[in-house]
PDB file of C-alpha atoms (C1' of nucleotides) in Angstrom:
ATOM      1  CA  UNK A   1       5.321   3.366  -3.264  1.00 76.00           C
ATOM      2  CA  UNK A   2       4.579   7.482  -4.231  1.00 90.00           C
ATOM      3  CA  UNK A   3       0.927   7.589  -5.107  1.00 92.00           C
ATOM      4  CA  UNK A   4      -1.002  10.984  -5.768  1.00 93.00           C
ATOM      5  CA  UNK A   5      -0.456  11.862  -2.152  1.00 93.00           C
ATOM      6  CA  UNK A   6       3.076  11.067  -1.363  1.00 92.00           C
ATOM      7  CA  UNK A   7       4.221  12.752  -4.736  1.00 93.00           C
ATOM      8  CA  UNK A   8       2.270  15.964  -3.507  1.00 94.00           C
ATOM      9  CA  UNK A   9       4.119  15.676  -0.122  1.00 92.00           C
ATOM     10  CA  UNK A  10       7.784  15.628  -2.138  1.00 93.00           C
ATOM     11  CA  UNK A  11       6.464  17.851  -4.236  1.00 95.00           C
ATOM     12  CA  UNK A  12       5.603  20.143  -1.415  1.00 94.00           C
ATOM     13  CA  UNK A  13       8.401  20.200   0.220  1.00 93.00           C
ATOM     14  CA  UNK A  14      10.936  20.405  -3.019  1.00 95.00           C
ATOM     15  CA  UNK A  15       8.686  23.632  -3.715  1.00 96.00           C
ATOM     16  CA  UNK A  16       9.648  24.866  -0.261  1.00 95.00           C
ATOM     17  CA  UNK A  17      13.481  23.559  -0.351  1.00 94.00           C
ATOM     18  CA  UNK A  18      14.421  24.836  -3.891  1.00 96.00           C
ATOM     19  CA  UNK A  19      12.249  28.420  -4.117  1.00 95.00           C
ATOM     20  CA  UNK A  20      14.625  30.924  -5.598  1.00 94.00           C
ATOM     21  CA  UNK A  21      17.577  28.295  -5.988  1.00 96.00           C
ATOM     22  CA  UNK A  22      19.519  28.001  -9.364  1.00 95.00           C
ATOM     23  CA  UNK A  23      20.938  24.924 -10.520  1.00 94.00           C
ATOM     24  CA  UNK A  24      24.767  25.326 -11.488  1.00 92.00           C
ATOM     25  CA  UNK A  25      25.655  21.812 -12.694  1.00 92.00           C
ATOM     26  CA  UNK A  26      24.330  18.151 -12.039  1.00 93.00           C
ATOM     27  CA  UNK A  27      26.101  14.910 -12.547  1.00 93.00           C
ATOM     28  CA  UNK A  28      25.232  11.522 -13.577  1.00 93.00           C
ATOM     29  CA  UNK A  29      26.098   8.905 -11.885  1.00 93.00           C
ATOM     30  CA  UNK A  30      23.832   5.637 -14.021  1.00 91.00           C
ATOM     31  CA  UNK A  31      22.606   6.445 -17.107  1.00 88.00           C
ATOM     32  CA  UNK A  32      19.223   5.882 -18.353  1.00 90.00           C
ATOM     33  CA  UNK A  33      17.725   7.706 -15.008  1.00 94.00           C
ATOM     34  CA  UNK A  34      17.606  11.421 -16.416  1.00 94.00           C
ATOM     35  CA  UNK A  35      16.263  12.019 -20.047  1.00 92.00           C
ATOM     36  CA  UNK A  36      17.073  14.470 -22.063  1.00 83.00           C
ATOM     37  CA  UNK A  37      15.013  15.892 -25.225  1.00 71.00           C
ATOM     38  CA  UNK A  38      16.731  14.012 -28.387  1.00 60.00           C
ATOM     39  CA  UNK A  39      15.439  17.017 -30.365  1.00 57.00           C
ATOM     40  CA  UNK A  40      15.742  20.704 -28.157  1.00 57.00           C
ATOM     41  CA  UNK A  41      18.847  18.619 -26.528  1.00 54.00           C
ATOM     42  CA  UNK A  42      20.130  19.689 -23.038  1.00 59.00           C
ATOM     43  CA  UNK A  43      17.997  23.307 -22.626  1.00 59.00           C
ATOM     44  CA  UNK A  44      19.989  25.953 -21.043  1.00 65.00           C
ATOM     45  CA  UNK A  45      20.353  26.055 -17.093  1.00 78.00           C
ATOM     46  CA  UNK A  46      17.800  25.808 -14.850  1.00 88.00           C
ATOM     47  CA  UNK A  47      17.850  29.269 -13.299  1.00 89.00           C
ATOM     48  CA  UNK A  48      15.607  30.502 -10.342  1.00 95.00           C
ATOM     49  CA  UNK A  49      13.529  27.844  -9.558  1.00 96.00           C
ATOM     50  CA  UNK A  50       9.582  29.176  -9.233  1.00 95.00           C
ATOM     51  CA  UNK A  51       7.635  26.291  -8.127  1.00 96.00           C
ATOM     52  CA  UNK A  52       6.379  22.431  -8.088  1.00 96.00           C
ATOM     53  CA  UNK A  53       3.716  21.215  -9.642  1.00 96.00           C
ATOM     54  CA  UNK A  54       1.724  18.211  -9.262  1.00 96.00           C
ATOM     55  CA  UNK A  55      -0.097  16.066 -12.417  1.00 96.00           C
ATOM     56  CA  UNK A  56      -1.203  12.660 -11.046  1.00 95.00           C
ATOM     57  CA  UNK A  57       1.902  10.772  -9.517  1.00 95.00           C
ATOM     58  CA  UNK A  58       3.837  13.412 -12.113  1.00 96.00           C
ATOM     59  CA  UNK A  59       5.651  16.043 -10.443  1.00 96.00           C
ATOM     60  CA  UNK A  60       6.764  19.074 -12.248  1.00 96.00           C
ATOM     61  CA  UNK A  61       9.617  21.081 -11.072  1.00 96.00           C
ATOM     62  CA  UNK A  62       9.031  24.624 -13.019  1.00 95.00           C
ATOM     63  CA  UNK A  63      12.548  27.482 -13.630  1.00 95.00           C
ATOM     64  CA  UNK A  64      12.115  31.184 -14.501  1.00 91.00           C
ATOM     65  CA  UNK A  65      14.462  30.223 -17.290  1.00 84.00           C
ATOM     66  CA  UNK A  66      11.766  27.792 -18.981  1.00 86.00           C
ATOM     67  CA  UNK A  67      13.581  24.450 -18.464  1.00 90.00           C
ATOM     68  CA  UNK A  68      11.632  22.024 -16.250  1.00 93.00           C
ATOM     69  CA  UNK A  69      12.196  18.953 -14.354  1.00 94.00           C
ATOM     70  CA  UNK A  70       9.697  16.061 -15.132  1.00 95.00           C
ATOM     71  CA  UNK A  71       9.845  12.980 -12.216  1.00 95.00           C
ATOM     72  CA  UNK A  72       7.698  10.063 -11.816  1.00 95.00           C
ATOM     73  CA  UNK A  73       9.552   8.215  -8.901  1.00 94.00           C
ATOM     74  CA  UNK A  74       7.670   5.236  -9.788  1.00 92.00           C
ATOM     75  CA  UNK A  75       8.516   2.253  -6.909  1.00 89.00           C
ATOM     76  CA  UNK A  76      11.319   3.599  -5.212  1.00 89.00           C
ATOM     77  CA  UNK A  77      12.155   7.015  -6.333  1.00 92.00           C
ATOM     78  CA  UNK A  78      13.285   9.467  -3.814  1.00 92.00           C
ATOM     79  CA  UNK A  79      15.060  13.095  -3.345  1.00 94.00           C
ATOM     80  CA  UNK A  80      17.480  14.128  -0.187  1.00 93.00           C
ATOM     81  CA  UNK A  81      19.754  17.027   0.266  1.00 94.00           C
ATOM     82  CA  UNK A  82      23.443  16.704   0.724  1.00 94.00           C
ATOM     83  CA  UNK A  83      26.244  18.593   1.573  1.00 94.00           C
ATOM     84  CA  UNK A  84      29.477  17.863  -0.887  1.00 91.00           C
ATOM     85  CA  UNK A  85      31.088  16.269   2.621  1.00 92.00           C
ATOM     86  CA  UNK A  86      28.651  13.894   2.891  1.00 91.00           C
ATOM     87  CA  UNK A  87      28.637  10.624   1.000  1.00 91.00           C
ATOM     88  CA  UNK A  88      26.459   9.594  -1.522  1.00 91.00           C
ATOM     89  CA  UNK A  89      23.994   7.393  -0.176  1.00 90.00           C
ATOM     90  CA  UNK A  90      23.524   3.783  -2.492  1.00 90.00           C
ATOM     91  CA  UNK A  91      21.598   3.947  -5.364  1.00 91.00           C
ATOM     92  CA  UNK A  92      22.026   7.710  -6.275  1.00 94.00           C
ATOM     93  CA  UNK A  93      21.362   7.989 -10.012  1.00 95.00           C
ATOM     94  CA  UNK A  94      21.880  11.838 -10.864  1.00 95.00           C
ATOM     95  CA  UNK A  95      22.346  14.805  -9.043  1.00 95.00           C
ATOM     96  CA  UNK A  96      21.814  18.602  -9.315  1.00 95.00           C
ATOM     97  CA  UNK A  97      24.169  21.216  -7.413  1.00 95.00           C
ATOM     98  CA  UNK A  98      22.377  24.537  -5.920  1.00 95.00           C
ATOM     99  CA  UNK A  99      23.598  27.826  -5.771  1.00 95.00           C
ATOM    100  CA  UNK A 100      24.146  27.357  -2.406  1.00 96.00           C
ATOM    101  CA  UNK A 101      26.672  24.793  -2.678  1.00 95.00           C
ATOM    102  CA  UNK A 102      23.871  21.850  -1.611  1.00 96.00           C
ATOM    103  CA  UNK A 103      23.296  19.153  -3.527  1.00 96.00           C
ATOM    104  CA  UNK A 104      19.832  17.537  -4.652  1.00 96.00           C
ATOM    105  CA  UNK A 105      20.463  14.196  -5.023  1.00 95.00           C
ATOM    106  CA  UNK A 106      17.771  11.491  -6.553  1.00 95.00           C
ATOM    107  CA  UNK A 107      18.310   8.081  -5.538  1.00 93.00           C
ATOM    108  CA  UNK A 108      16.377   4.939  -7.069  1.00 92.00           C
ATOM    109  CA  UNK A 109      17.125   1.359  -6.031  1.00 89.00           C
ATOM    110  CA  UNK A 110      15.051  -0.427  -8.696  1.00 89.00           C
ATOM    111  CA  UNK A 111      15.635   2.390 -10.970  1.00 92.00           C
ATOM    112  CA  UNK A 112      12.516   2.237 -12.578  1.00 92.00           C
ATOM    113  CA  UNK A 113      11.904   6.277 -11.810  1.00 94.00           C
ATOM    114  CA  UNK A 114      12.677   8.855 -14.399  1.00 95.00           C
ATOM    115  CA  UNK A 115      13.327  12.625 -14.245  1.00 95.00           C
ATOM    116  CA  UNK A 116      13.033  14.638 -17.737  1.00 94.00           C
ATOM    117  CA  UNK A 117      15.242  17.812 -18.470  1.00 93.00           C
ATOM    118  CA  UNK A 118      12.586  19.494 -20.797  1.00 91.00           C
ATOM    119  CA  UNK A 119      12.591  23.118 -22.591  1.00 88.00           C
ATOM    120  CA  UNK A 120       9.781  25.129 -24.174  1.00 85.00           C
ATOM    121  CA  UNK A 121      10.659  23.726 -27.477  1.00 81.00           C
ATOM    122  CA  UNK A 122      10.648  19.855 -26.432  1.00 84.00           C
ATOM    123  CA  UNK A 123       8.964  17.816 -28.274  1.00 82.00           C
ATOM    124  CA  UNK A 124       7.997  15.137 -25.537  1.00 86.00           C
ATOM    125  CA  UNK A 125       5.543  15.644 -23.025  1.00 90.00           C
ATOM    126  CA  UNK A 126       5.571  12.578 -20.223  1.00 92.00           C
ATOM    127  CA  UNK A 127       2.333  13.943 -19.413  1.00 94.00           C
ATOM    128  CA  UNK A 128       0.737  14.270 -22.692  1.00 91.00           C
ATOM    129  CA  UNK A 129      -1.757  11.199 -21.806  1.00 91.00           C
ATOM    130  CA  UNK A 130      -2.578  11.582 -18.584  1.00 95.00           C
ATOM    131  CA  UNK A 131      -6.711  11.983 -17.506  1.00 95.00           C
ATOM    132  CA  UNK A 132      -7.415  14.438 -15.093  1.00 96.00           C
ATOM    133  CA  UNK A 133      -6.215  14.444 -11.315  1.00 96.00           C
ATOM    134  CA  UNK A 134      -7.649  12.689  -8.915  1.00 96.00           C
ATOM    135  CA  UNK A 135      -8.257  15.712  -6.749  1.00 96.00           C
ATOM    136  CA  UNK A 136      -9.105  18.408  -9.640  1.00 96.00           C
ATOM    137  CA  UNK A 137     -11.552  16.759 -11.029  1.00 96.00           C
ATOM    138  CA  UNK A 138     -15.613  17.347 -10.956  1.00 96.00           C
ATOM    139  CA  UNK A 139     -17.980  15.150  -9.496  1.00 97.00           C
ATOM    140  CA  UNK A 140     -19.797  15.264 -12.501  1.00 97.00           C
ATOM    141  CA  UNK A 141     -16.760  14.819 -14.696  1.00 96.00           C
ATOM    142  CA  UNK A 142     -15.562  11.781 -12.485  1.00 96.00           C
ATOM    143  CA  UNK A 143     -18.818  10.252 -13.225  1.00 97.00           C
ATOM    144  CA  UNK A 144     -18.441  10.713 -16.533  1.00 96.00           C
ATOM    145  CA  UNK A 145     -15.205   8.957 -17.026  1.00 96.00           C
ATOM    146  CA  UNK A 146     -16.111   5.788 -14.965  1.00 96.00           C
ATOM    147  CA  UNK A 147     -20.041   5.386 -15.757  1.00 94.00           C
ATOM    148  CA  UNK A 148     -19.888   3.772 -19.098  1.00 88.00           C
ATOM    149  CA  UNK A 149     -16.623   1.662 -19.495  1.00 94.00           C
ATOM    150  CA  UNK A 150     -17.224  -2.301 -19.183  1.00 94.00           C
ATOM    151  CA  UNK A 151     -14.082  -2.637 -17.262  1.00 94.00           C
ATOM    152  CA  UNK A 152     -13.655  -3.935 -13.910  1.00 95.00           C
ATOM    153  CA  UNK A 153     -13.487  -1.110 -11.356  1.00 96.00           C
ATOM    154  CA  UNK A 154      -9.751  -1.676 -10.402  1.00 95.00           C
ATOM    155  CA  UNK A 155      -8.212  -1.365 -13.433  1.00 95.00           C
ATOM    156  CA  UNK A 156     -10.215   1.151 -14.583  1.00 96.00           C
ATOM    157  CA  UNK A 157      -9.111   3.377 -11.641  1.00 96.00           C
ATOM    158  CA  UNK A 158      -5.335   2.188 -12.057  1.00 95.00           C
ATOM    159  CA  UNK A 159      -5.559   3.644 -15.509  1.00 95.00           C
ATOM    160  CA  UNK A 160      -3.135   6.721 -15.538  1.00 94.00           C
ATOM    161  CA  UNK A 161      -5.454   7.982 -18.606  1.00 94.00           C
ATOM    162  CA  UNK A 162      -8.900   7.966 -17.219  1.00 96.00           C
ATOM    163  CA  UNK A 163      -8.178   9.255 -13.741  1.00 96.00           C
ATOM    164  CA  UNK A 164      -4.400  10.529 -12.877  1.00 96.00           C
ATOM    165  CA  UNK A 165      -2.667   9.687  -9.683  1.00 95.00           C
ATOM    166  CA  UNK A 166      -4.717   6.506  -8.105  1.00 95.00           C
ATOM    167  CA  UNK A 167      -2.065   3.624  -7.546  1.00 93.00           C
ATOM    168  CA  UNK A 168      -2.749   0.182  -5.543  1.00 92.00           C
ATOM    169  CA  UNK A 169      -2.897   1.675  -2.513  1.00 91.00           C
ATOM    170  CA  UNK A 170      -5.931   4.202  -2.525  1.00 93.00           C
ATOM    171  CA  UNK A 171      -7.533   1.964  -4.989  1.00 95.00           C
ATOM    172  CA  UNK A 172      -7.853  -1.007  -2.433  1.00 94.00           C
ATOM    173  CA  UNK A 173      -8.605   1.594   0.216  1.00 94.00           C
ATOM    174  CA  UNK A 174     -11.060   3.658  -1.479  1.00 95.00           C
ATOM    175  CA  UNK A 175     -12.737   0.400  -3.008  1.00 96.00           C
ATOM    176  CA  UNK A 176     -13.331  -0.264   0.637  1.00 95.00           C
ATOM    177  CA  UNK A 177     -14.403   2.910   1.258  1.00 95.00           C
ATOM    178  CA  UNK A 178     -17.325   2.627  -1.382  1.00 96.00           C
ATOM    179  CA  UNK A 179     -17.921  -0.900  -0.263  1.00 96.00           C
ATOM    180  CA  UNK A 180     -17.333  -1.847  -4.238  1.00 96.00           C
ATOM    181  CA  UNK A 181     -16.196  -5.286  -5.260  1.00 96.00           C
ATOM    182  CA  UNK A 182     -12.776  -4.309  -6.785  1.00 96.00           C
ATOM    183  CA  UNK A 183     -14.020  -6.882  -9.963  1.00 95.00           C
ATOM    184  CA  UNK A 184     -16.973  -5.164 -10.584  1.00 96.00           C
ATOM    185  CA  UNK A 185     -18.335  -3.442 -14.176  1.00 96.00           C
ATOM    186  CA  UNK A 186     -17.787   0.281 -14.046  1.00 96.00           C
ATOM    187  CA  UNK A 187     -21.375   0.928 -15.868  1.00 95.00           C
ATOM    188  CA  UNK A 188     -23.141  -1.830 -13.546  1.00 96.00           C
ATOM    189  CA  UNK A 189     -22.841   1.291 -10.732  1.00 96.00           C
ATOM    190  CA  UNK A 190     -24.839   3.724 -10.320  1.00 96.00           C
ATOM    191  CA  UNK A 191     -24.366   7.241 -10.970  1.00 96.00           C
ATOM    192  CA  UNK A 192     -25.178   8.175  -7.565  1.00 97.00           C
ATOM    193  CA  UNK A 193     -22.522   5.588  -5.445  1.00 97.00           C
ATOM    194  CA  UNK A 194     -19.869   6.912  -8.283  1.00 97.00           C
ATOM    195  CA  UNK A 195     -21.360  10.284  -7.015  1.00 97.00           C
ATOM    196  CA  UNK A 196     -20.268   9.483  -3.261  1.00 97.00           C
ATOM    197  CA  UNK A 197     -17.421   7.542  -4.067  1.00 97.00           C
ATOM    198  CA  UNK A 198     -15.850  10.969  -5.509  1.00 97.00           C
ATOM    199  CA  UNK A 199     -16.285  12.165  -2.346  1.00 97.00           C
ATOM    200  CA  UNK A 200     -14.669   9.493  -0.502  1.00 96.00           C
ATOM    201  CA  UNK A 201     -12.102   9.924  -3.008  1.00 96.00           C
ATOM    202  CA  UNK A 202     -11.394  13.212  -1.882  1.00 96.00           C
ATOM    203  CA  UNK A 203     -11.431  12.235   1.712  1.00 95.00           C
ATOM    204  CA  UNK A 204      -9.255   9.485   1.256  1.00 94.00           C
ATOM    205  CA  UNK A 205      -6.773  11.625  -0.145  1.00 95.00           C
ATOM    206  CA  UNK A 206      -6.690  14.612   1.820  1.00 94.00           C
ATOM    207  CA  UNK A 207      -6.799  12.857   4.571  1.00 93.00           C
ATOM    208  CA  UNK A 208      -3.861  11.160   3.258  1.00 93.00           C
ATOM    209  CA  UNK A 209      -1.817  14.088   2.268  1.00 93.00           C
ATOM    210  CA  UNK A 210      -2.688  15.503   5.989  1.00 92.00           C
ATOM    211  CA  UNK A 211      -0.550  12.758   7.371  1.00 90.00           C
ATOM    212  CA  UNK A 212       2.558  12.776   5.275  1.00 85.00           C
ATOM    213  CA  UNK A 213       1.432   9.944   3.096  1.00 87.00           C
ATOM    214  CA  UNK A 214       2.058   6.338   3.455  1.00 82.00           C
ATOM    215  CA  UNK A 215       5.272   4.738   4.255  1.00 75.00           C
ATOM    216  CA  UNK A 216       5.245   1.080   2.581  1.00 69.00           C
ATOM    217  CA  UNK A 217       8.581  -0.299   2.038  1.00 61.00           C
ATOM    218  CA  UNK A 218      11.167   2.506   1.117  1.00 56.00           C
ATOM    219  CA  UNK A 219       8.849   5.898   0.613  1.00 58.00           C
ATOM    220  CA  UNK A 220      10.426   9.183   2.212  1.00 57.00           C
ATOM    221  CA  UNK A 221       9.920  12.751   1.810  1.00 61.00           C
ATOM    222  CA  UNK A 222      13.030  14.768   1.426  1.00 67.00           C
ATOM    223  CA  UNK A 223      14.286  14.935   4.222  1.00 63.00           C
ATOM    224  CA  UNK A 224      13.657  10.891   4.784  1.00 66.00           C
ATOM    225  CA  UNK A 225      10.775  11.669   7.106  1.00 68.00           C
ATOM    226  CA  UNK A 226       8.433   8.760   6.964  1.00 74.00           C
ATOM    227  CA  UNK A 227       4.614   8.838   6.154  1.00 84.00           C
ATOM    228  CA  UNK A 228       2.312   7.985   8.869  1.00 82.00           C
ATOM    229  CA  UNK A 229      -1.034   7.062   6.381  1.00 84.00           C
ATOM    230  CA  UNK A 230       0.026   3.590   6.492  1.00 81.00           C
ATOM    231  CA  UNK A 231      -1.046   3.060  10.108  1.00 80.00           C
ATOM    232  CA  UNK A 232      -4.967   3.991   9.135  1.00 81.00           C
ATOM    233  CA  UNK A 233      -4.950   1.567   5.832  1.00 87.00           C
ATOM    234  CA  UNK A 234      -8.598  -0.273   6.383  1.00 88.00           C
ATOM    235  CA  UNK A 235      -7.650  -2.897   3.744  1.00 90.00           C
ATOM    236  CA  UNK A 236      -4.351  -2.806   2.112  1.00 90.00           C
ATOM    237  CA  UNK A 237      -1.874  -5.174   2.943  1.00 89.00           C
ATOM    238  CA  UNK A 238      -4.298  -6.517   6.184  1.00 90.00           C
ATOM    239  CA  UNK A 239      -5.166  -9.740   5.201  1.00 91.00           C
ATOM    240  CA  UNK A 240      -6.487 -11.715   7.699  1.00 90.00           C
ATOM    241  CA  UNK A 241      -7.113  -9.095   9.924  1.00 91.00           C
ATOM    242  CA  UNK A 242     -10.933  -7.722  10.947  1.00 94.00           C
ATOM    243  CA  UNK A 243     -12.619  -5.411   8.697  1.00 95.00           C
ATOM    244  CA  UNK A 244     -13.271  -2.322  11.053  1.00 94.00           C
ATOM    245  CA  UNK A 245     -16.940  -1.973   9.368  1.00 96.00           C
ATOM    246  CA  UNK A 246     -18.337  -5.571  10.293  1.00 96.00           C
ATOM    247  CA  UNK A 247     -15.633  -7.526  11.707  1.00 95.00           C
ATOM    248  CA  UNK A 248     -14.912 -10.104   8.355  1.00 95.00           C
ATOM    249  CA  UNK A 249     -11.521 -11.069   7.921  1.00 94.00           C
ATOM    250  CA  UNK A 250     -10.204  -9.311   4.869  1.00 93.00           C
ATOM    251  CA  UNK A 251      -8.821 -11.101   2.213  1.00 93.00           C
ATOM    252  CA  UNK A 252      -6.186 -10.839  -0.334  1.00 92.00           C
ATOM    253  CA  UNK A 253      -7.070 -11.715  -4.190  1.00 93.00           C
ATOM    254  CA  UNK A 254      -5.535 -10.651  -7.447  1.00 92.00           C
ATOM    255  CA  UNK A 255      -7.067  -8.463  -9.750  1.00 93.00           C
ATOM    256  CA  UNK A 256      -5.405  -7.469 -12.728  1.00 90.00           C
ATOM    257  CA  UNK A 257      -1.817  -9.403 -11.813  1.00 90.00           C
ATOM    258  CA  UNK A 258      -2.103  -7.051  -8.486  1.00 93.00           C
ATOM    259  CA  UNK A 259      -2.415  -8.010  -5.315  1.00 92.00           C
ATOM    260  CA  UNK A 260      -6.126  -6.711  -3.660  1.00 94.00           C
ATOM    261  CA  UNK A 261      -6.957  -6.881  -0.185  1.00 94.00           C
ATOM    262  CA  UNK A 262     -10.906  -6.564  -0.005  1.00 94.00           C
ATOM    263  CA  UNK A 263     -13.618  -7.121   3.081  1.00 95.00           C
ATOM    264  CA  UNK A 264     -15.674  -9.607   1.009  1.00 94.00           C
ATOM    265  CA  UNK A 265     -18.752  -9.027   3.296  1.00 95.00           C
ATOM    266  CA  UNK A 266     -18.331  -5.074   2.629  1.00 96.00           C
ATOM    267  CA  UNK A 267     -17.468  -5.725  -0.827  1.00 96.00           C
ATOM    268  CA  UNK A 268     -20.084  -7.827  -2.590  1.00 94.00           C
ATOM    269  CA  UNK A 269     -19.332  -9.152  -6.370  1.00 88.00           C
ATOM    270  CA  UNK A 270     -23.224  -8.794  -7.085  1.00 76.00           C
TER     271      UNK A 270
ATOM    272  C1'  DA B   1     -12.100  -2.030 -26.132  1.00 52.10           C
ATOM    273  C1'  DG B   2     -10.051  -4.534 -22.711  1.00 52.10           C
ATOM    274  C1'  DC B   3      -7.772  -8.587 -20.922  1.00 52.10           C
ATOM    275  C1'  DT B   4      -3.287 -11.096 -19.882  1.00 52.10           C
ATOM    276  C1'  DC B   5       1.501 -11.518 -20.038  1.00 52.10           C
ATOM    277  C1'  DT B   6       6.190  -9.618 -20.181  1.00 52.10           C
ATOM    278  C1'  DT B   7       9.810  -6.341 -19.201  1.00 52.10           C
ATOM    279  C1'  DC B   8      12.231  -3.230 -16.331  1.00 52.10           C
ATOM    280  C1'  DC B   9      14.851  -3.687 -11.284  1.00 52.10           C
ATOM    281  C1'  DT B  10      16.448  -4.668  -6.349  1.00 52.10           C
ATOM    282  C1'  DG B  11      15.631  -5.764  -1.621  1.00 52.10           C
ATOM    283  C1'  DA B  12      12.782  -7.992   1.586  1.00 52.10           C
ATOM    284  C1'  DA B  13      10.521 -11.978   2.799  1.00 52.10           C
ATOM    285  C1'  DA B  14       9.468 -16.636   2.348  1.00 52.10           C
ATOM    286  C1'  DG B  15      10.944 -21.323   1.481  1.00 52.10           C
ATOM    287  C1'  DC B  16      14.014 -25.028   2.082  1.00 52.10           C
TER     288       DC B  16
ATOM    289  C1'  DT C   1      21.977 -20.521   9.852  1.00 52.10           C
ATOM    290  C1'  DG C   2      22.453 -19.570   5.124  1.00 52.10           C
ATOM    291  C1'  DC C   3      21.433 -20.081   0.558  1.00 52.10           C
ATOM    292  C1'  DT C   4      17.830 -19.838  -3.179  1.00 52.10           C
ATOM    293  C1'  DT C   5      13.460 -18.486  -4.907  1.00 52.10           C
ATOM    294  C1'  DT C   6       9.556 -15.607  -4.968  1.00 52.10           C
ATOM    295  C1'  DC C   7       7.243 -11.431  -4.660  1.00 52.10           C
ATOM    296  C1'  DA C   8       6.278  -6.456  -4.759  1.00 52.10           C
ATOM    297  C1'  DG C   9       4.424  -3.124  -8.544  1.00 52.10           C
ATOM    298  C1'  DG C  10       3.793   1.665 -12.255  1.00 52.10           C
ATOM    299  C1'  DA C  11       3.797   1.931 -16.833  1.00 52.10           C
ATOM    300  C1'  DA C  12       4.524   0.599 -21.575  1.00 52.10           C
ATOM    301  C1'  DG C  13       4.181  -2.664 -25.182  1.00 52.10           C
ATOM    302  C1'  DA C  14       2.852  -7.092 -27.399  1.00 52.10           C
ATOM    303  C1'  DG C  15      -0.540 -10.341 -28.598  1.00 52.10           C
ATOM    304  C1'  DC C  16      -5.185 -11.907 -28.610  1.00 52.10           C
TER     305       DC C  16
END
DNA sequence: AGCTCTTCCTGAAAGC
DNA sequence: TGCTTTCAGGAAGAGC
């Protein structure tokens, strides 16, 4: 599932793949997938594409002709090139021809993914109440936003609105990483371990992005390269297996209707 | 404010 | 083996 660092990677290499390219026409092929402003209504083309950007697990496809592409894949979201010879593959929603002829196709089994066709004069903004990302953020600021909220730890850092781009994942992981009970009270930390744990944060992610992301389930970049991130996961989905720290078994619990996998010698309650 | 539950969706895995 | 049920989860919204 695309997290901060597997939308950077398709993000990445869209910004690569589209640089310079014009979009001539796009179909739709299930409704409901691509959103359109109800108020500016379709914008004009999207000519000369000038680059990606990334907001959270938001990516932000930007045109010289001030249209933009919004897309959250969500679960299963995922781009790939096609030639107009080559069958669509299942599950292809809506797709977007190039000035080259090539296709970019987005494909969505469980369709819960959405892509925006925005202009300057839209109204919406997908983005509008997003915190800041996970890797632009100051230490200080990062602090800031998790110091004095009551709320349990994982939740907190799920929220979309207090810290952008932190799914399941590199919550469980980075929980791990700051040997933090997943259930604990933000404000019973201290300043200092929220201090550090930015810094693992950072390292966690990077480290993350460095190795094409994680590959659980269905995740791809564009050219349906798989992530190799899953094969260093510490905690996530390795219950019953030894905690690399102190040898504990790891165990799964739920937090928040999620499923957690936590070392509960690492990761002490109180 | 923050918790829980529900909805959206399909494919994989587990259960029988 | 093959059918049926459960589970996975990002985000939004409801209800408490």
């Amino acid at each position: 599932m695309p997290e901060l660092p597997e939308v950077e990677i398709v993000t990445r290499a869209l910004s690569r793949k589209l640089k310079g390219r014009s979009i001539l026409e796009h179909r739709v092929h299930h409704p409901g997938v691509l959103l359109h402003d109800p108020h500016a209504g379709l914008g004009g083309p999207l000519r000369r594409f000038e680059r990606g950007e990334r907001h959270g697990k938001y990516m932000v496809l930007k045109f010289s002709s001030e249209q933009r592409l919004v897309v959250h894949l969500r679960m299963t979201g995922a781009f790939y090139f096609r030639d107009s010879d080559t069958p669509l593959q299942p599950h292809t929603h809506v797709e977007f021809q190039l000035d080259t002829g090539e296709w970019l196709a987005y494909r969505d089994p469980r369709r819960f993914g959405r892509i925006w066709w925005l202009s300057p004069n839209s109204s919406t903004n997908p983005l509008a109440d997003l915190g800041p990302d996970a890797l632009r953020l100051s230490q200080p600021e990062w602090v800031a936003r998790i110091s004095e909220r009551s709320r349990m730890m994982k939740p907190l850092l799920l929220d979309q609105a207090v810290i952008a781009g932190l799914g399941n994942i590199y919550v469980d992981e980075l929980l791990h990483r700051s040997r933090i009970h997943p259930q604990r009270a933000a404000d019973s930390i201290p300043a200092a371990r929220l201090g550090e744990m930015w810094s693992a944060c950072r390292e966690l992610l990077r480290l993350a992005i460095r190795n094409g992301g994680s590959s659980i389930r269905s995740f791809v970049d564009t050219d349906g390269i798989l992530g190799n991130y899953q094969n260093f996961h510490l905690v996530y989905a390795r219950e019953g297996e030894p905690c690399t720290t102190c040898g504990t078994l790891i165990k799964r619990i739920v937090v928040a209707q999620r499923g957690t996998w936590i070392c509960p010698r690492c990761q002490r309650r109180r």
